[in-house]
Amino acid sequence: MAYNEKLAGRVREIISRKEKNIEEKKMFGGLCFMVNDKMCVGVREDSLMLRIDPGIYDDVLEEDGCRVMEFTGRVMKGFVYVDEAGLKSKTKMEHWLQRALDYNKIAKPSKKKRSKT
């Protein structure tokens, strides 16, 4: 699946002003922004994928343009999609990205896979 390059550019521009340790990886059929070696934000098609605090997950789902993230038929609690319609203004985009960046500070990194040597 392709991802919206313009949306990815908007993400890149905003988070690069706020964070220094950013790496881009193609995954989940889109582009993922790793911040401090932890999955933080992704762009898939015309939606933003965000890793947010699971403690606010249910409340966040009530907001316009937000929906659950399903991957391989499983709901990923703590991850949401925000449709492009919910990201039209710079203020809204920054609001959503800040939620992901705030959680990134306390999120545990994924376990590294051991190499088979």
PDB file of C-alpha atoms in Angstrom:
ATOM      1  CA  MET A   1       0.000   0.000   0.000  1.00  0.00           C
ATOM      2  CA  ALA A   2       1.108   3.494  -0.717  1.00  0.00           C
ATOM      3  CA  TYR A   3       1.158   6.376   1.698  1.00  0.00           C
ATOM      4  CA  ASN A   4       0.330  10.026   1.196  1.00  0.00           C
ATOM      5  CA  GLU A   5       3.681  11.777   0.620  1.00  0.00           C
ATOM      6  CA  LYS A   6       2.219  15.199   1.411  1.00  0.00           C
ATOM      7  CA  LEU A   7       0.888  13.977   4.758  1.00  0.00           C
ATOM      8  CA  ALA A   8       4.262  12.348   5.508  1.00  0.00           C
ATOM      9  CA  GLY A   9       5.958  15.677   4.725  1.00  0.00           C
ATOM     10  CA  ARG A  10       3.696  17.499   7.172  1.00  0.00           C
ATOM     11  CA  VAL A  11       4.530  14.957   9.882  1.00  0.00           C
ATOM     12  CA  ARG A  12       8.255  15.195   9.114  1.00  0.00           C
ATOM     13  CA  GLU A  13       8.215  18.989   9.288  1.00  0.00           C
ATOM     14  CA  ILE A  14       6.398  19.147  12.641  1.00  0.00           C
ATOM     15  CA  ILE A  15       8.175  16.389  14.543  1.00  0.00           C
ATOM     16  CA  SER A  16      11.639  17.398  13.322  1.00  0.00           C
ATOM     17  CA  ARG A  17      11.123  20.733  15.098  1.00  0.00           C
ATOM     18  CA  LYS A  18      10.328  18.937  18.350  1.00  0.00           C
ATOM     19  CA  GLU A  19      12.602  15.885  18.324  1.00  0.00           C
ATOM     20  CA  LYS A  20      16.123  15.093  17.146  1.00  0.00           C
ATOM     21  CA  ASN A  21      16.354  11.286  17.243  1.00  0.00           C
ATOM     22  CA  ILE A  22      13.968  10.411  14.378  1.00  0.00           C
ATOM     23  CA  GLU A  23      14.234   7.512  11.967  1.00  0.00           C
ATOM     24  CA  GLU A  24      11.860   6.703   9.114  1.00  0.00           C
ATOM     25  CA  LYS A  25      11.013   3.077   8.326  1.00  0.00           C
ATOM     26  CA  LYS A  26       8.657   1.532   5.844  1.00  0.00           C
ATOM     27  CA  MET A  27       6.290  -0.768   7.750  1.00  0.00           C
ATOM     28  CA  PHE A  28       2.579  -1.585   8.161  1.00  0.00           C
ATOM     29  CA  GLY A  29       2.175  -0.824   4.462  1.00  0.00           C
ATOM     30  CA  GLY A  30       3.201   2.792   5.026  1.00  0.00           C
ATOM     31  CA  LEU A  31       5.880   4.992   6.517  1.00  0.00           C
ATOM     32  CA  CYS A  32       6.646   4.890  10.239  1.00  0.00           C
ATOM     33  CA  PHE A  33       8.442   7.586  12.208  1.00  0.00           C
ATOM     34  CA  MET A  34      10.496   6.110  15.028  1.00  0.00           C
ATOM     35  CA  VAL A  35      11.336   8.624  17.762  1.00  0.00           C
ATOM     36  CA  ASN A  36      14.057   7.699  20.245  1.00  0.00           C
ATOM     37  CA  ASP A  37      14.052   4.161  18.787  1.00  0.00           C
ATOM     38  CA  LYS A  38      10.323   3.726  19.543  1.00  0.00           C
ATOM     39  CA  MET A  39       7.398   3.581  17.126  1.00  0.00           C
ATOM     40  CA  CYS A  40       5.585   6.907  17.396  1.00  0.00           C
ATOM     41  CA  VAL A  41       3.728   8.006  14.245  1.00  0.00           C
ATOM     42  CA  GLY A  42       2.962   6.463  10.890  1.00  0.00           C
ATOM     43  CA  VAL A  43       1.360   7.415   7.611  1.00  0.00           C
ATOM     44  CA  ARG A  44      -0.698   4.780   5.843  1.00  0.00           C
ATOM     45  CA  GLU A  45      -2.638   5.762   2.745  1.00  0.00           C
ATOM     46  CA  ASP A  46      -4.344   9.048   3.741  1.00  0.00           C
ATOM     47  CA  SER A  47      -4.413   8.384   7.492  1.00  0.00           C
ATOM     48  CA  LEU A  48      -2.129   9.060  10.381  1.00  0.00           C
ATOM     49  CA  MET A  49      -1.329   6.148  12.691  1.00  0.00           C
ATOM     50  CA  LEU A  50      -0.474   7.225  16.234  1.00  0.00           C
ATOM     51  CA  ARG A  51       0.867   5.369  19.244  1.00  0.00           C
ATOM     52  CA  ILE A  52      -0.889   6.981  22.201  1.00  0.00           C
ATOM     53  CA  ASP A  53      -1.234   6.419  25.921  1.00  0.00           C
ATOM     54  CA  PRO A  54      -3.517   3.380  26.399  1.00  0.00           C
ATOM     55  CA  GLY A  55      -4.974   5.205  29.433  1.00  0.00           C
ATOM     56  CA  ILE A  56      -6.659   7.781  27.170  1.00  0.00           C
ATOM     57  CA  TYR A  57      -7.411   5.372  24.310  1.00  0.00           C
ATOM     58  CA  ASP A  58     -11.201   5.137  24.793  1.00  0.00           C
ATOM     59  CA  ASP A  59     -11.608   8.912  25.162  1.00  0.00           C
ATOM     60  CA  VAL A  60      -9.478   9.622  22.099  1.00  0.00           C
ATOM     61  CA  LEU A  61     -11.644   7.310  19.971  1.00  0.00           C
ATOM     62  CA  GLU A  62     -14.570   9.679  20.570  1.00  0.00           C
ATOM     63  CA  GLU A  63     -12.801  12.507  18.710  1.00  0.00           C
ATOM     64  CA  ASP A  64     -13.653  13.366  15.098  1.00  0.00           C
ATOM     65  CA  GLY A  65     -11.744  11.423  12.488  1.00  0.00           C
ATOM     66  CA  CYS A  66     -10.287   8.930  14.979  1.00  0.00           C
ATOM     67  CA  ARG A  67     -10.763   5.163  14.695  1.00  0.00           C
ATOM     68  CA  VAL A  68      -9.264   1.961  16.042  1.00  0.00           C
ATOM     69  CA  MET A  69      -6.208   0.473  14.426  1.00  0.00           C
ATOM     70  CA  GLU A  70      -6.626  -3.098  13.333  1.00  0.00           C
ATOM     71  CA  PHE A  71      -3.691  -5.109  12.109  1.00  0.00           C
ATOM     72  CA  THR A  72      -4.080  -8.660  10.847  1.00  0.00           C
ATOM     73  CA  GLY A  73      -7.649  -8.655  12.183  1.00  0.00           C
ATOM     74  CA  ARG A  74      -6.630  -7.664  15.710  1.00  0.00           C
ATOM     75  CA  VAL A  75      -7.429  -4.338  17.427  1.00  0.00           C
ATOM     76  CA  MET A  76      -4.207  -2.698  18.574  1.00  0.00           C
ATOM     77  CA  LYS A  77      -5.097  -0.899  21.827  1.00  0.00           C
ATOM     78  CA  GLY A  78      -2.915   2.167  22.230  1.00  0.00           C
ATOM     79  CA  PHE A  79      -2.750   2.727  18.469  1.00  0.00           C
ATOM     80  CA  VAL A  80      -5.284   4.769  16.502  1.00  0.00           C
ATOM     81  CA  TYR A  81      -5.807   6.033  12.996  1.00  0.00           C
ATOM     82  CA  VAL A  82      -6.815   9.625  12.342  1.00  0.00           C
ATOM     83  CA  ASP A  83      -8.351  10.267   8.940  1.00  0.00           C
ATOM     84  CA  GLU A  84      -7.064  13.099   6.798  1.00  0.00           C
ATOM     85  CA  ALA A  85     -10.295  15.047   7.427  1.00  0.00           C
ATOM     86  CA  GLY A  86      -9.296  15.318  11.106  1.00  0.00           C
ATOM     87  CA  LEU A  87      -5.891  16.735  10.159  1.00  0.00           C
ATOM     88  CA  LYS A  88      -6.809  19.621   7.861  1.00  0.00           C
ATOM     89  CA  SER A  89      -5.524  22.464  10.038  1.00  0.00           C
ATOM     90  CA  LYS A  90      -1.991  22.796  11.357  1.00  0.00           C
ATOM     91  CA  THR A  91      -3.425  23.114  14.877  1.00  0.00           C
ATOM     92  CA  LYS A  92      -5.246  19.776  14.631  1.00  0.00           C
ATOM     93  CA  MET A  93      -2.214  18.075  13.122  1.00  0.00           C
ATOM     94  CA  GLU A  94       0.046  19.375  15.891  1.00  0.00           C
ATOM     95  CA  HIS A  95      -2.525  18.315  18.520  1.00  0.00           C
ATOM     96  CA  TRP A  96      -2.487  14.709  17.315  1.00  0.00           C
ATOM     97  CA  LEU A  97       1.275  14.540  16.839  1.00  0.00           C
ATOM     98  CA  GLN A  98       1.876  15.995  20.309  1.00  0.00           C
ATOM     99  CA  ARG A  99      -0.225  13.206  21.842  1.00  0.00           C
ATOM    100  CA  ALA A 100       2.021  10.626  20.206  1.00  0.00           C
ATOM    101  CA  LEU A 101       5.194  12.509  21.154  1.00  0.00           C
ATOM    102  CA  ASP A 102       4.032  12.870  24.777  1.00  0.00           C
ATOM    103  CA  TYR A 103       3.436   9.130  25.062  1.00  0.00           C
ATOM    104  CA  ASN A 104       6.723   8.374  23.327  1.00  0.00           C
ATOM    105  CA  LYS A 105       8.574   9.864  26.297  1.00  0.00           C
ATOM    106  CA  ILE A 106       7.158   7.199  28.644  1.00  0.00           C
ATOM    107  CA  ALA A 107       6.521   4.313  26.230  1.00  0.00           C
ATOM    108  CA  LYS A 108       8.619   1.209  26.533  1.00  0.00           C
ATOM    109  CA  PRO A 109      10.686   0.360  23.488  1.00  0.00           C
ATOM    110  CA  SER A 110       9.824  -2.773  21.542  1.00  0.00           C
ATOM    111  CA  LYS A 111      11.880  -5.800  22.387  1.00  0.00           C
ATOM    112  CA  LYS A 112      14.719  -6.249  19.932  1.00  0.00           C
ATOM    113  CA  LYS A 113      14.756  -9.545  18.086  1.00  0.00           C
ATOM    114  CA  ARG A 114      17.870 -11.575  18.690  1.00  0.00           C
ATOM    115  CA  SER A 115      19.940 -12.344  15.661  1.00  0.00           C
ATOM    116  CA  LYS A 116      20.422 -16.007  14.856  1.00  0.00           C
ATOM    117  CA  THR A 117      24.178 -16.441  14.920  1.00  0.00           C
TER     118      THR A 117
END
